[in-house]
């Protein structure tokens, strides 16, 4: 599903001493099935933006259009919106509340009015997608699981609602390297196999470089760039000036280039960088 | 969610803000007590002027001070009406079974005036005193109370921890509500039973995280060898200054004046 915003602005606590405009005049248009990355310094308005995508926040001015429907339209009930746009918040494990993993994941689909057998199918499918063993874990209490497993259960709880747009606010923060890769891989699979559009908020440039089709760069509530990772990471100086950096792999290439190696520094994923360095070394060393 | 403002401190620098928290606490206590001895217009006049002077000294905008009245406006209106129609006395106006008496009018006016002055006065305390200073002040004052002096530090500590948890929990609540709404939870429709049941997905995570936070804090305090009580010194000692003595004297004088207005009527 495509998402569009038109000069979207949000001001918190209007009319008090604490008034603060968190996002200003944000306009963009995404395509269906796209994997979008959202990066920006802490406090730049990323979480504020994503809460507009399922009407948890209403714009102070401007509008949000999801799949051609203006969300400010009163005729669109909240249930219809959350059915299409699923949001996984920062540290989603804090939203678990049921006695068993199964019941917790089934909460969303049940609210949306799916039947028992449909819900059962959806729960199995969602658990499978985030690599949780259905038979082993369905009757466990979610509070007895490890941090990474809780995170997966929470993500499965949103996935089970079959959203066509999935928004994730730092889904991998605070996990070990294996855990973070597992979760990000699952997200990519949802994108590639079922065609869910993804919005991924991340502080990790390597993840963004690896997974995203296009990247939004926010600074102080404004959308500075919205381009492919290749183009975004070409603006190394700009990124640095707003408190961000380029992926590690690209950093290495840039440093090598600075020291006089003839590498092409436009690559930004780890695999590409390795290949490029190997090529350069082979070329430099006369056999 | 942002309407919940307990300890709604208004950060400016004013003579009122600089007063010792103990002076302000004692002042509010005396003022509230004093109001119960006032029963005539002159007395309320003096009490009102006293409050106005304090507000002016505090540099807090009038709109902020009045905002504290909003939540109890209904209470004031309700008690006034009850007093008005339920009090016996000389009937001055009658319609059907509703009788309004002279003593009803005076009782209603008395109560309303008292409530407004009490609420505004005590909210001025929280508007001009940080929660840290407030709990410090309470702790120091409790040391002088015979039975409570032994546990005054513990009480002060408990209060400051409880107060510092309020904004954190409010934020947490907001986050959980948003997360469950995104999962299709519906808090607005259905009968009372359905709505109470809809609270479970909010309350369970909220309690879990509150208990978790509390135990983490306890652990952090213990691992730094925290022991409350007798031999603890503090970085900022509370000290009375001339301004404190001066304002206390003025307050007592004004309240005495309020009391003796009785002689006028
Ligand atoms: N409920 C609120 N009331 C008032 N101000 C808020 C509220 N929520 C966020 N803000 C402010 O809006 C700004 C943007 O916040 P937001 O949460 O969108 O940032 P973010 O980009 O998600 O940051 P992070 O990377 O730390 O999660 C911040 O300065 C924050 O203080
Ligand atoms: Mg955020």
JSON list of N, CA, C and O in Angstrom, two decimals, chain A residues 38-93:
[
{"chain": "A", "resi": 38, "resn": "UNK", "atom": "N", "xyz": [13.85, 4.92, 8.17]},
{"chain": "A", "resi": 38, "resn": "UNK", "atom": "CA", "xyz": [13.73, 6.28, 8.71]},
{"chain": "A", "resi": 38, "resn": "UNK", "atom": "C", "xyz": [14.87, 6.49, 9.69]},
{"chain": "A", "resi": 38, "resn": "UNK", "atom": "O", "xyz": [14.99, 5.76, 10.68]},
{"chain": "A", "resi": 39, "resn": "UNK", "atom": "N", "xyz": [15.74, 7.44, 9.40]},
{"chain": "A", "resi": 39, "resn": "UNK", "atom": "CA", "xyz": [16.84, 7.72, 10.33]},
{"chain": "A", "resi": 39, "resn": "UNK", "atom": "C", "xyz": [16.80, 9.18, 10.75]},
{"chain": "A", "resi": 39, "resn": "UNK", "atom": "O", "xyz": [16.17, 10.02, 10.10]},
{"chain": "A", "resi": 40, "resn": "UNK", "atom": "N", "xyz": [17.44, 9.47, 11.85]},
{"chain": "A", "resi": 40, "resn": "UNK", "atom": "CA", "xyz": [17.47, 10.84, 12.38]},
{"chain": "A", "resi": 40, "resn": "UNK", "atom": "C", "xyz": [17.97, 10.81, 13.80]},
{"chain": "A", "resi": 40, "resn": "UNK", "atom": "O", "xyz": [17.83, 9.80, 14.50]},
{"chain": "A", "resi": 41, "resn": "UNK", "atom": "N", "xyz": [18.55, 11.92, 14.21]},
{"chain": "A", "resi": 41, "resn": "UNK", "atom": "CA", "xyz": [19.07, 12.04, 15.56]},
{"chain": "A", "resi": 41, "resn": "UNK", "atom": "C", "xyz": [17.95, 11.86, 16.57]},
{"chain": "A", "resi": 41, "resn": "UNK", "atom": "O", "xyz": [16.78, 12.04, 16.24]},
{"chain": "A", "resi": 42, "resn": "UNK", "atom": "N", "xyz": [18.29, 11.51, 17.82]},
{"chain": "A", "resi": 42, "resn": "UNK", "atom": "CA", "xyz": [17.24, 11.35, 18.82]},
{"chain": "A", "resi": 42, "resn": "UNK", "atom": "C", "xyz": [16.49, 12.67, 19.03]},
{"chain": "A", "resi": 42, "resn": "UNK", "atom": "O", "xyz": [17.09, 13.73, 19.08]},
{"chain": "A", "resi": 43, "resn": "UNK", "atom": "N", "xyz": [15.16, 12.59, 19.05]},
{"chain": "A", "resi": 43, "resn": "UNK", "atom": "CA", "xyz": [14.34, 13.79, 19.19]},
{"chain": "A", "resi": 43, "resn": "UNK", "atom": "C", "xyz": [14.02, 14.47, 17.87]},
{"chain": "A", "resi": 43, "resn": "UNK", "atom": "O", "xyz": [13.46, 15.56, 17.84]},
{"chain": "A", "resi": 44, "resn": "UNK", "atom": "N", "xyz": [14.36, 13.83, 16.74]},
{"chain": "A", "resi": 44, "resn": "UNK", "atom": "CA", "xyz": [14.14, 14.49, 15.46]},
{"chain": "A", "resi": 44, "resn": "UNK", "atom": "C", "xyz": [12.71, 14.30, 14.95]},
{"chain": "A", "resi": 44, "resn": "UNK", "atom": "O", "xyz": [12.36, 14.84, 13.90]},
{"chain": "A", "resi": 45, "resn": "UNK", "atom": "N", "xyz": [11.89, 13.55, 15.66]},
{"chain": "A", "resi": 45, "resn": "UNK", "atom": "CA", "xyz": [10.48, 13.45, 15.29]},
{"chain": "A", "resi": 45, "resn": "UNK", "atom": "C", "xyz": [10.07, 12.16, 14.61]},
{"chain": "A", "resi": 45, "resn": "UNK", "atom": "O", "xyz": [8.95, 12.07, 14.09]},
{"chain": "A", "resi": 46, "resn": "UNK", "atom": "N", "xyz": [10.93, 11.16, 14.64]},
{"chain": "A", "resi": 46, "resn": "UNK", "atom": "CA", "xyz": [10.61, 9.90, 13.96]},
{"chain": "A", "resi": 46, "resn": "UNK", "atom": "C", "xyz": [9.38, 9.22, 14.56]},
{"chain": "A", "resi": 46, "resn": "UNK", "atom": "O", "xyz": [8.45, 8.83, 13.84]},
{"chain": "A", "resi": 47, "resn": "UNK", "atom": "N", "xyz": [9.38, 9.08, 15.88]},
{"chain": "A", "resi": 47, "resn": "UNK", "atom": "CA", "xyz": [8.25, 8.41, 16.52]},
{"chain": "A", "resi": 47, "resn": "UNK", "atom": "C", "xyz": [6.97, 9.22, 16.35]},
{"chain": "A", "resi": 47, "resn": "UNK", "atom": "O", "xyz": [5.88, 8.65, 16.22]},
{"chain": "A", "resi": 48, "resn": "UNK", "atom": "N", "xyz": [7.10, 10.52, 16.36]},
{"chain": "A", "resi": 48, "resn": "UNK", "atom": "CA", "xyz": [5.93, 11.37, 16.16]},
{"chain": "A", "resi": 48, "resn": "UNK", "atom": "C", "xyz": [5.35, 11.12, 14.77]},
{"chain": "A", "resi": 48, "resn": "UNK", "atom": "O", "xyz": [4.14, 10.99, 14.60]},
{"chain": "A", "resi": 49, "resn": "UNK", "atom": "N", "xyz": [6.21, 11.04, 13.77]},
{"chain": "A", "resi": 49, "resn": "UNK", "atom": "CA", "xyz": [5.74, 10.81, 12.40]},
{"chain": "A", "resi": 49, "resn": "UNK", "atom": "C", "xyz": [4.98, 9.49, 12.30]},
{"chain": "A", "resi": 49, "resn": "UNK", "atom": "O", "xyz": [3.86, 9.46, 11.80]},
{"chain": "A", "resi": 50, "resn": "UNK", "atom": "N", "xyz": [5.57, 8.41, 12.81]},
{"chain": "A", "resi": 50, "resn": "UNK", "atom": "CA", "xyz": [4.94, 7.11, 12.56]},
{"chain": "A", "resi": 50, "resn": "UNK", "atom": "C", "xyz": [3.59, 6.98, 13.28]},
{"chain": "A", "resi": 50, "resn": "UNK", "atom": "O", "xyz": [2.72, 6.27, 12.83]},
{"chain": "A", "resi": 51, "resn": "UNK", "atom": "N", "xyz": [3.42, 7.72, 14.38]},
{"chain": "A", "resi": 51, "resn": "UNK", "atom": "CA", "xyz": [2.13, 7.63, 15.06]},
{"chain": "A", "resi": 51, "resn": "UNK", "atom": "C", "xyz": [1.00, 8.27, 14.26]},
{"chain": "A", "resi": 51, "resn": "UNK", "atom": "O", "xyz": [-0.17, 8.07, 14.56]},
{"chain": "A", "resi": 52, "resn": "UNK", "atom": "N", "xyz": [1.37, 9.04, 13.23]},
{"chain": "A", "resi": 52, "resn": "UNK", "atom": "CA", "xyz": [0.34, 9.60, 12.36]},
{"chain": "A", "resi": 52, "resn": "UNK", "atom": "C", "xyz": [-0.16, 8.56, 11.37]},
{"chain": "A", "resi": 52, "resn": "UNK", "atom": "O", "xyz": [-1.24, 8.70, 10.82]},
{"chain": "A", "resi": 53, "resn": "UNK", "atom": "N", "xyz": [0.63, 7.53, 11.12]},
{"chain": "A", "resi": 53, "resn": "UNK", "atom": "CA", "xyz": [0.29, 6.60, 10.04]},
{"chain": "A", "resi": 53, "resn": "UNK", "atom": "C", "xyz": [-0.90, 5.72, 10.40]},
{"chain": "A", "resi": 53, "resn": "UNK", "atom": "O", "xyz": [-1.53, 5.15, 9.52]},
{"chain": "A", "resi": 54, "resn": "UNK", "atom": "N", "xyz": [-1.22, 5.56, 11.72]},
{"chain": "A", "resi": 54, "resn": "UNK", "atom": "CA", "xyz": [-2.48, 4.88, 12.03]},
{"chain": "A", "resi": 54, "resn": "UNK", "atom": "C", "xyz": [-3.37, 5.74, 12.94]},
{"chain": "A", "resi": 54, "resn": "UNK", "atom": "O", "xyz": [-4.14, 5.24, 13.73]},
{"chain": "A", "resi": 55, "resn": "UNK", "atom": "N", "xyz": [-3.20, 7.03, 12.83]},
{"chain": "A", "resi": 55, "resn": "UNK", "atom": "CA", "xyz": [-4.11, 7.99, 13.45]},
{"chain": "A", "resi": 55, "resn": "UNK", "atom": "C", "xyz": [-4.05, 7.98, 14.98]},
{"chain": "A", "resi": 55, "resn": "UNK", "atom": "O", "xyz": [-5.01, 8.39, 15.63]},
{"chain": "A", "resi": 56, "resn": "UNK", "atom": "N", "xyz": [-2.96, 7.50, 15.56]},
{"chain": "A", "resi": 56, "resn": "UNK", "atom": "CA", "xyz": [-2.82, 7.63, 17.01]},
{"chain": "A", "resi": 56, "resn": "UNK", "atom": "C", "xyz": [-2.63, 9.10, 17.34]},
{"chain": "A", "resi": 56, "resn": "UNK", "atom": "O", "xyz": [-3.05, 9.57, 18.38]},
{"chain": "A", "resi": 57, "resn": "UNK", "atom": "N", "xyz": [-1.98, 9.82, 16.43]},
{"chain": "A", "resi": 57, "resn": "UNK", "atom": "CA", "xyz": [-1.89, 11.26, 16.55]},
{"chain": "A", "resi": 57, "resn": "UNK", "atom": "C", "xyz": [-2.57, 11.85, 15.33]},
{"chain": "A", "resi": 57, "resn": "UNK", "atom": "O", "xyz": [-2.48, 11.29, 14.24]},
{"chain": "A", "resi": 58, "resn": "UNK", "atom": "N", "xyz": [-3.26, 12.97, 15.53]},
{"chain": "A", "resi": 58, "resn": "UNK", "atom": "CA", "xyz": [-3.85, 13.63, 14.36]},
{"chain": "A", "resi": 58, "resn": "UNK", "atom": "C", "xyz": [-3.01, 14.85, 14.04]},
{"chain": "A", "resi": 58, "resn": "UNK", "atom": "O", "xyz": [-2.51, 15.52, 14.95]},
{"chain": "A", "resi": 59, "resn": "UNK", "atom": "N", "xyz": [-2.84, 15.15, 12.75]},
{"chain": "A", "resi": 59, "resn": "UNK", "atom": "CA", "xyz": [-1.97, 16.26, 12.37]},
{"chain": "A", "resi": 59, "resn": "UNK", "atom": "C", "xyz": [-2.48, 17.59, 12.91]},
{"chain": "A", "resi": 59, "resn": "UNK", "atom": "O", "xyz": [-3.69, 17.80, 12.98]},
{"chain": "A", "resi": 60, "resn": "UNK", "atom": "N", "xyz": [-1.55, 18.46, 13.31]},
{"chain": "A", "resi": 60, "resn": "UNK", "atom": "CA", "xyz": [-1.94, 19.83, 13.65]},
{"chain": "A", "resi": 60, "resn": "UNK", "atom": "C", "xyz": [-2.32, 20.55, 12.37]},
{"chain": "A", "resi": 60, "resn": "UNK", "atom": "O", "xyz": [-3.28, 21.32, 12.32]},
{"chain": "A", "resi": 61, "resn": "UNK", "atom": "N", "xyz": [-1.56, 20.28, 11.29]},
{"chain": "A", "resi": 61, "resn": "UNK", "atom": "CA", "xyz": [-1.99, 20.70, 9.96]},
{"chain": "A", "resi": 61, "resn": "UNK", "atom": "C", "xyz": [-1.40, 19.72, 8.96]},
{"chain": "A", "resi": 61, "resn": "UNK", "atom": "O", "xyz": [-0.48, 18.99, 9.27]},
{"chain": "A", "resi": 62, "resn": "UNK", "atom": "N", "xyz": [-1.97, 19.72, 7.75]},
{"chain": "A", "resi": 62, "resn": "UNK", "atom": "CA", "xyz": [-1.51, 18.78, 6.74]},
{"chain": "A", "resi": 62, "resn": "UNK", "atom": "C", "xyz": [-2.33, 17.50, 6.79]},
{"chain": "A", "resi": 62, "resn": "UNK", "atom": "O", "xyz": [-3.24, 17.38, 7.60]},
{"chain": "A", "resi": 63, "resn": "UNK", "atom": "N", "xyz": [-1.99, 16.54, 5.92]},
{"chain": "A", "resi": 63, "resn": "UNK", "atom": "CA", "xyz": [-2.78, 15.31, 5.92]},
{"chain": "A", "resi": 63, "resn": "UNK", "atom": "C", "xyz": [-1.95, 14.08, 5.62]},
{"chain": "A", "resi": 63, "resn": "UNK", "atom": "O", "xyz": [-0.83, 14.16, 5.11]},
{"chain": "A", "resi": 64, "resn": "UNK", "atom": "N", "xyz": [-2.53, 12.93, 6.00]},
{"chain": "A", "resi": 64, "resn": "UNK", "atom": "CA", "xyz": [-1.90, 11.63, 5.77]},
{"chain": "A", "resi": 64, "resn": "UNK", "atom": "C", "xyz": [-2.85, 10.82, 4.90]},
{"chain": "A", "resi": 64, "resn": "UNK", "atom": "O", "xyz": [-4.02, 10.70, 5.22]},
{"chain": "A", "resi": 65, "resn": "UNK", "atom": "N", "xyz": [-2.33, 10.27, 3.83]},
{"chain": "A", "resi": 65, "resn": "UNK", "atom": "CA", "xyz": [-3.18, 9.51, 2.92]},
{"chain": "A", "resi": 65, "resn": "UNK", "atom": "C", "xyz": [-2.61, 8.10, 2.78]},
{"chain": "A", "resi": 65, "resn": "UNK", "atom": "O", "xyz": [-1.46, 7.92, 2.37]},
{"chain": "A", "resi": 66, "resn": "UNK", "atom": "N", "xyz": [-3.41, 7.10, 3.18]},
{"chain": "A", "resi": 66, "resn": "UNK", "atom": "CA", "xyz": [-2.97, 5.72, 3.10]},
{"chain": "A", "resi": 66, "resn": "UNK", "atom": "C", "xyz": [-3.79, 5.01, 2.04]},
{"chain": "A", "resi": 66, "resn": "UNK", "atom": "O", "xyz": [-5.01, 4.93, 2.16]},
{"chain": "A", "resi": 67, "resn": "UNK", "atom": "N", "xyz": [-3.13, 4.52, 1.01]},
{"chain": "A", "resi": 67, "resn": "UNK", "atom": "CA", "xyz": [-3.79, 3.81, -0.06]},
{"chain": "A", "resi": 67, "resn": "UNK", "atom": "C", "xyz": [-4.96, 4.62, -0.64]},
{"chain": "A", "resi": 67, "resn": "UNK", "atom": "O", "xyz": [-6.02, 4.09, -0.91]},
{"chain": "A", "resi": 68, "resn": "UNK", "atom": "N", "xyz": [-4.76, 5.92, -0.78]},
{"chain": "A", "resi": 68, "resn": "UNK", "atom": "CA", "xyz": [-5.79, 6.76, -1.36]},
{"chain": "A", "resi": 68, "resn": "UNK", "atom": "C", "xyz": [-6.82, 7.29, -0.39]},
{"chain": "A", "resi": 68, "resn": "UNK", "atom": "O", "xyz": [-7.62, 8.16, -0.74]},
{"chain": "A", "resi": 69, "resn": "UNK", "atom": "N", "xyz": [-6.84, 6.77, 0.86]},
{"chain": "A", "resi": 69, "resn": "UNK", "atom": "CA", "xyz": [-7.81, 7.25, 1.85]},
{"chain": "A", "resi": 69, "resn": "UNK", "atom": "C", "xyz": [-7.19, 8.29, 2.76]},
{"chain": "A", "resi": 69, "resn": "UNK", "atom": "O", "xyz": [-6.14, 8.05, 3.37]},
{"chain": "A", "resi": 70, "resn": "UNK", "atom": "N", "xyz": [-7.83, 9.43, 2.88]},
{"chain": "A", "resi": 70, "resn": "UNK", "atom": "CA", "xyz": [-7.36, 10.46, 3.80]},
{"chain": "A", "resi": 70, "resn": "UNK", "atom": "C", "xyz": [-7.74, 10.03, 5.22]},
{"chain": "A", "resi": 70, "resn": "UNK", "atom": "O", "xyz": [-8.91, 9.80, 5.51]},
{"chain": "A", "resi": 71, "resn": "UNK", "atom": "N", "xyz": [-6.77, 9.90, 6.10]},
{"chain": "A", "resi": 71, "resn": "UNK", "atom": "CA", "xyz": [-7.05, 9.40, 7.45]},
{"chain": "A", "resi": 71, "resn": "UNK", "atom": "C", "xyz": [-7.89, 10.37, 8.28]},
{"chain": "A", "resi": 71, "resn": "UNK", "atom": "O", "xyz": [-8.50, 9.99, 9.27]},
{"chain": "A", "resi": 72, "resn": "UNK", "atom": "N", "xyz": [-7.90, 11.66, 7.89]},
{"chain": "A", "resi": 72, "resn": "UNK", "atom": "CA", "xyz": [-8.70, 12.61, 8.66]},
{"chain": "A", "resi": 72, "resn": "UNK", "atom": "C", "xyz": [-10.19, 12.45, 8.36]},
{"chain": "A", "resi": 72, "resn": "UNK", "atom": "O", "xyz": [-11.03, 13.02, 9.05]},
{"chain": "A", "resi": 73, "resn": "UNK", "atom": "N", "xyz": [-10.50, 11.65, 7.35]},
{"chain": "A", "resi": 73, "resn": "UNK", "atom": "CA", "xyz": [-11.89, 11.38, 7.01]},
{"chain": "A", "resi": 73, "resn": "UNK", "atom": "C", "xyz": [-12.60, 10.67, 8.17]},
{"chain": "A", "resi": 73, "resn": "UNK", "atom": "O", "xyz": [-12.17, 9.62, 8.62]},
{"chain": "A", "resi": 74, "resn": "UNK", "atom": "N", "xyz": [-13.68, 11.27, 8.66]},
{"chain": "A", "resi": 74, "resn": "UNK", "atom": "CA", "xyz": [-14.36, 10.74, 9.85]},
{"chain": "A", "resi": 74, "resn": "UNK", "atom": "C", "xyz": [-15.03, 9.37, 9.57]},
{"chain": "A", "resi": 74, "resn": "UNK", "atom": "O", "xyz": [-15.29, 8.60, 10.48]},
{"chain": "A", "resi": 75, "resn": "UNK", "atom": "N", "xyz": [-15.29, 9.10, 8.29]},
{"chain": "A", "resi": 75, "resn": "UNK", "atom": "CA", "xyz": [-16.02, 7.88, 7.95]},
{"chain": "A", "resi": 75, "resn": "UNK", "atom": "C", "xyz": [-15.17, 6.63, 8.16]},
{"chain": "A", "resi": 75, "resn": "UNK", "atom": "O", "xyz": [-15.68, 5.52, 8.24]},
{"chain": "A", "resi": 76, "resn": "UNK", "atom": "N", "xyz": [-13.87, 6.83, 8.24]},
{"chain": "A", "resi": 76, "resn": "UNK", "atom": "CA", "xyz": [-12.95, 5.70, 8.36]},
{"chain": "A", "resi": 76, "resn": "UNK", "atom": "C", "xyz": [-12.80, 5.35, 9.85]},
{"chain": "A", "resi": 76, "resn": "UNK", "atom": "O", "xyz": [-12.17, 6.08, 10.59]},
{"chain": "A", "resi": 77, "resn": "UNK", "atom": "N", "xyz": [-13.39, 4.22, 10.32]},
{"chain": "A", "resi": 77, "resn": "UNK", "atom": "CA", "xyz": [-13.24, 3.90, 11.74]},
{"chain": "A", "resi": 77, "resn": "UNK", "atom": "C", "xyz": [-11.83, 3.44, 12.07]},
{"chain": "A", "resi": 77, "resn": "UNK", "atom": "O", "xyz": [-11.12, 2.93, 11.20]},
{"chain": "A", "resi": 78, "resn": "UNK", "atom": "N", "xyz": [-11.47, 3.66, 13.35]},
{"chain": "A", "resi": 78, "resn": "UNK", "atom": "CA", "xyz": [-10.12, 3.31, 13.82]},
{"chain": "A", "resi": 78, "resn": "UNK", "atom": "C", "xyz": [-9.76, 1.86, 13.49]},
{"chain": "A", "resi": 78, "resn": "UNK", "atom": "O", "xyz": [-8.64, 1.57, 13.10]},
{"chain": "A", "resi": 79, "resn": "UNK", "atom": "N", "xyz": [-10.75, 0.95, 13.62]},
{"chain": "A", "resi": 79, "resn": "UNK", "atom": "CA", "xyz": [-10.46, -0.48, 13.37]},
{"chain": "A", "resi": 79, "resn": "UNK", "atom": "C", "xyz": [-9.99, -0.72, 11.94]},
{"chain": "A", "resi": 79, "resn": "UNK", "atom": "O", "xyz": [-9.12, -1.53, 11.69]},
{"chain": "A", "resi": 80, "resn": "UNK", "atom": "N", "xyz": [-10.63, 0.00, 11.01]},
{"chain": "A", "resi": 80, "resn": "UNK", "atom": "CA", "xyz": [-10.25, -0.17, 9.60]},
{"chain": "A", "resi": 80, "resn": "UNK", "atom": "C", "xyz": [-8.83, 0.30, 9.37]},
{"chain": "A", "resi": 80, "resn": "UNK", "atom": "O", "xyz": [-8.11, -0.22, 8.53]},
{"chain": "A", "resi": 81, "resn": "UNK", "atom": "N", "xyz": [-8.44, 1.34, 10.13]},
{"chain": "A", "resi": 81, "resn": "UNK", "atom": "CA", "xyz": [-7.09, 1.88, 9.96]},
{"chain": "A", "resi": 81, "resn": "UNK", "atom": "C", "xyz": [-6.05, 0.92, 10.53]},
{"chain": "A", "resi": 81, "resn": "UNK", "atom": "O", "xyz": [-5.07, 0.58, 9.87]},
{"chain": "A", "resi": 82, "resn": "UNK", "atom": "N", "xyz": [-6.29, 0.44, 11.78]},
{"chain": "A", "resi": 82, "resn": "UNK", "atom": "CA", "xyz": [-5.26, -0.42, 12.38]},
{"chain": "A", "resi": 82, "resn": "UNK", "atom": "C", "xyz": [-5.19, -1.78, 11.69]},
{"chain": "A", "resi": 82, "resn": "UNK", "atom": "O", "xyz": [-4.21, -2.49, 11.80]},
{"chain": "A", "resi": 83, "resn": "UNK", "atom": "N", "xyz": [-6.25, -2.14, 10.96]},
{"chain": "A", "resi": 83, "resn": "UNK", "atom": "CA", "xyz": [-6.23, -3.37, 10.19]},
{"chain": "A", "resi": 83, "resn": "UNK", "atom": "C", "xyz": [-5.21, -3.27, 9.06]},
{"chain": "A", "resi": 83, "resn": "UNK", "atom": "O", "xyz": [-4.58, -4.25, 8.69]},
{"chain": "A", "resi": 84, "resn": "UNK", "atom": "N", "xyz": [-5.06, -2.06, 8.52]},
{"chain": "A", "resi": 84, "resn": "UNK", "atom": "CA", "xyz": [-4.15, -1.87, 7.39]},
{"chain": "A", "resi": 84, "resn": "UNK", "atom": "C", "xyz": [-2.74, -1.52, 7.82]},
{"chain": "A", "resi": 84, "resn": "UNK", "atom": "O", "xyz": [-1.77, -1.92, 7.19]},
{"chain": "A", "resi": 85, "resn": "UNK", "atom": "N", "xyz": [-2.64, -0.70, 8.89]},
{"chain": "A", "resi": 85, "resn": "UNK", "atom": "CA", "xyz": [-1.33, -0.22, 9.31]},
{"chain": "A", "resi": 85, "resn": "UNK", "atom": "C", "xyz": [-1.00, -0.78, 10.70]},
{"chain": "A", "resi": 85, "resn": "UNK", "atom": "O", "xyz": [-1.65, -0.45, 11.67]},
{"chain": "A", "resi": 86, "resn": "UNK", "atom": "N", "xyz": [-0.02, -1.66, 10.77]},
{"chain": "A", "resi": 86, "resn": "UNK", "atom": "CA", "xyz": [0.40, -2.20, 12.06]},
{"chain": "A", "resi": 86, "resn": "UNK", "atom": "C", "xyz": [1.63, -1.46, 12.56]},
{"chain": "A", "resi": 86, "resn": "UNK", "atom": "O", "xyz": [2.55, -1.22, 11.78]},
{"chain": "A", "resi": 87, "resn": "UNK", "atom": "N", "xyz": [1.62, -1.08, 13.83]},
{"chain": "A", "resi": 87, "resn": "UNK", "atom": "CA", "xyz": [2.79, -0.39, 14.38]},
{"chain": "A", "resi": 87, "resn": "UNK", "atom": "C", "xyz": [3.39, -1.20, 15.51]},
{"chain": "A", "resi": 87, "resn": "UNK", "atom": "O", "xyz": [2.69, -1.60, 16.43]},
{"chain": "A", "resi": 88, "resn": "UNK", "atom": "N", "xyz": [4.68, -1.46, 15.41]},
{"chain": "A", "resi": 88, "resn": "UNK", "atom": "CA", "xyz": [5.41, -2.09, 16.52]},
{"chain": "A", "resi": 88, "resn": "UNK", "atom": "C", "xyz": [6.23, -0.99, 17.17]},
{"chain": "A", "resi": 88, "resn": "UNK", "atom": "O", "xyz": [7.13, -0.42, 16.55]},
{"chain": "A", "resi": 89, "resn": "UNK", "atom": "N", "xyz": [5.90, -0.66, 18.44]},
{"chain": "A", "resi": 89, "resn": "UNK", "atom": "CA", "xyz": [6.56, 0.46, 19.09]},
{"chain": "A", "resi": 89, "resn": "UNK", "atom": "C", "xyz": [7.93, 0.09, 19.62]},
{"chain": "A", "resi": 89, "resn": "UNK", "atom": "O", "xyz": [8.30, -1.08, 19.69]},
{"chain": "A", "resi": 90, "resn": "UNK", "atom": "N", "xyz": [8.66, 1.12, 20.05]},
{"chain": "A", "resi": 90, "resn": "UNK", "atom": "CA", "xyz": [9.94, 0.92, 20.70]},
{"chain": "A", "resi": 90, "resn": "UNK", "atom": "C", "xyz": [9.71, 0.05, 21.94]},
{"chain": "A", "resi": 90, "resn": "UNK", "atom": "O", "xyz": [8.76, 0.28, 22.67]},
{"chain": "A", "resi": 91, "resn": "UNK", "atom": "N", "xyz": [10.54, -0.91, 22.19]},
{"chain": "A", "resi": 91, "resn": "UNK", "atom": "CA", "xyz": [10.40, -1.84, 23.33]},
{"chain": "A", "resi": 91, "resn": "UNK", "atom": "C", "xyz": [8.99, -2.40, 23.44]},
{"chain": "A", "resi": 91, "resn": "UNK", "atom": "O", "xyz": [8.31, -2.21, 24.44]},
{"chain": "A", "resi": 92, "resn": "UNK", "atom": "N", "xyz": [8.51, -3.10, 22.41]},
{"chain": "A", "resi": 92, "resn": "UNK", "atom": "CA", "xyz": [7.12, -3.56, 22.40]},
{"chain": "A", "resi": 92, "resn": "UNK", "atom": "C", "xyz": [6.85, -4.62, 23.44]},
{"chain": "A", "resi": 92, "resn": "UNK", "atom": "O", "xyz": [5.70, -4.91, 23.75]},
{"chain": "A", "resi": 93, "resn": "UNK", "atom": "N", "xyz": [7.91, -5.22, 24.04]},
{"chain": "A", "resi": 93, "resn": "UNK", "atom": "CA", "xyz": [7.67, -6.27, 25.02]},
{"chain": "A", "resi": 93, "resn": "UNK", "atom": "C", "xyz": [6.91, -5.74, 26.23]},
{"chain": "A", "resi": 93, "resn": "UNK", "atom": "O", "xyz": [6.31, -6.50, 26.97]}
]
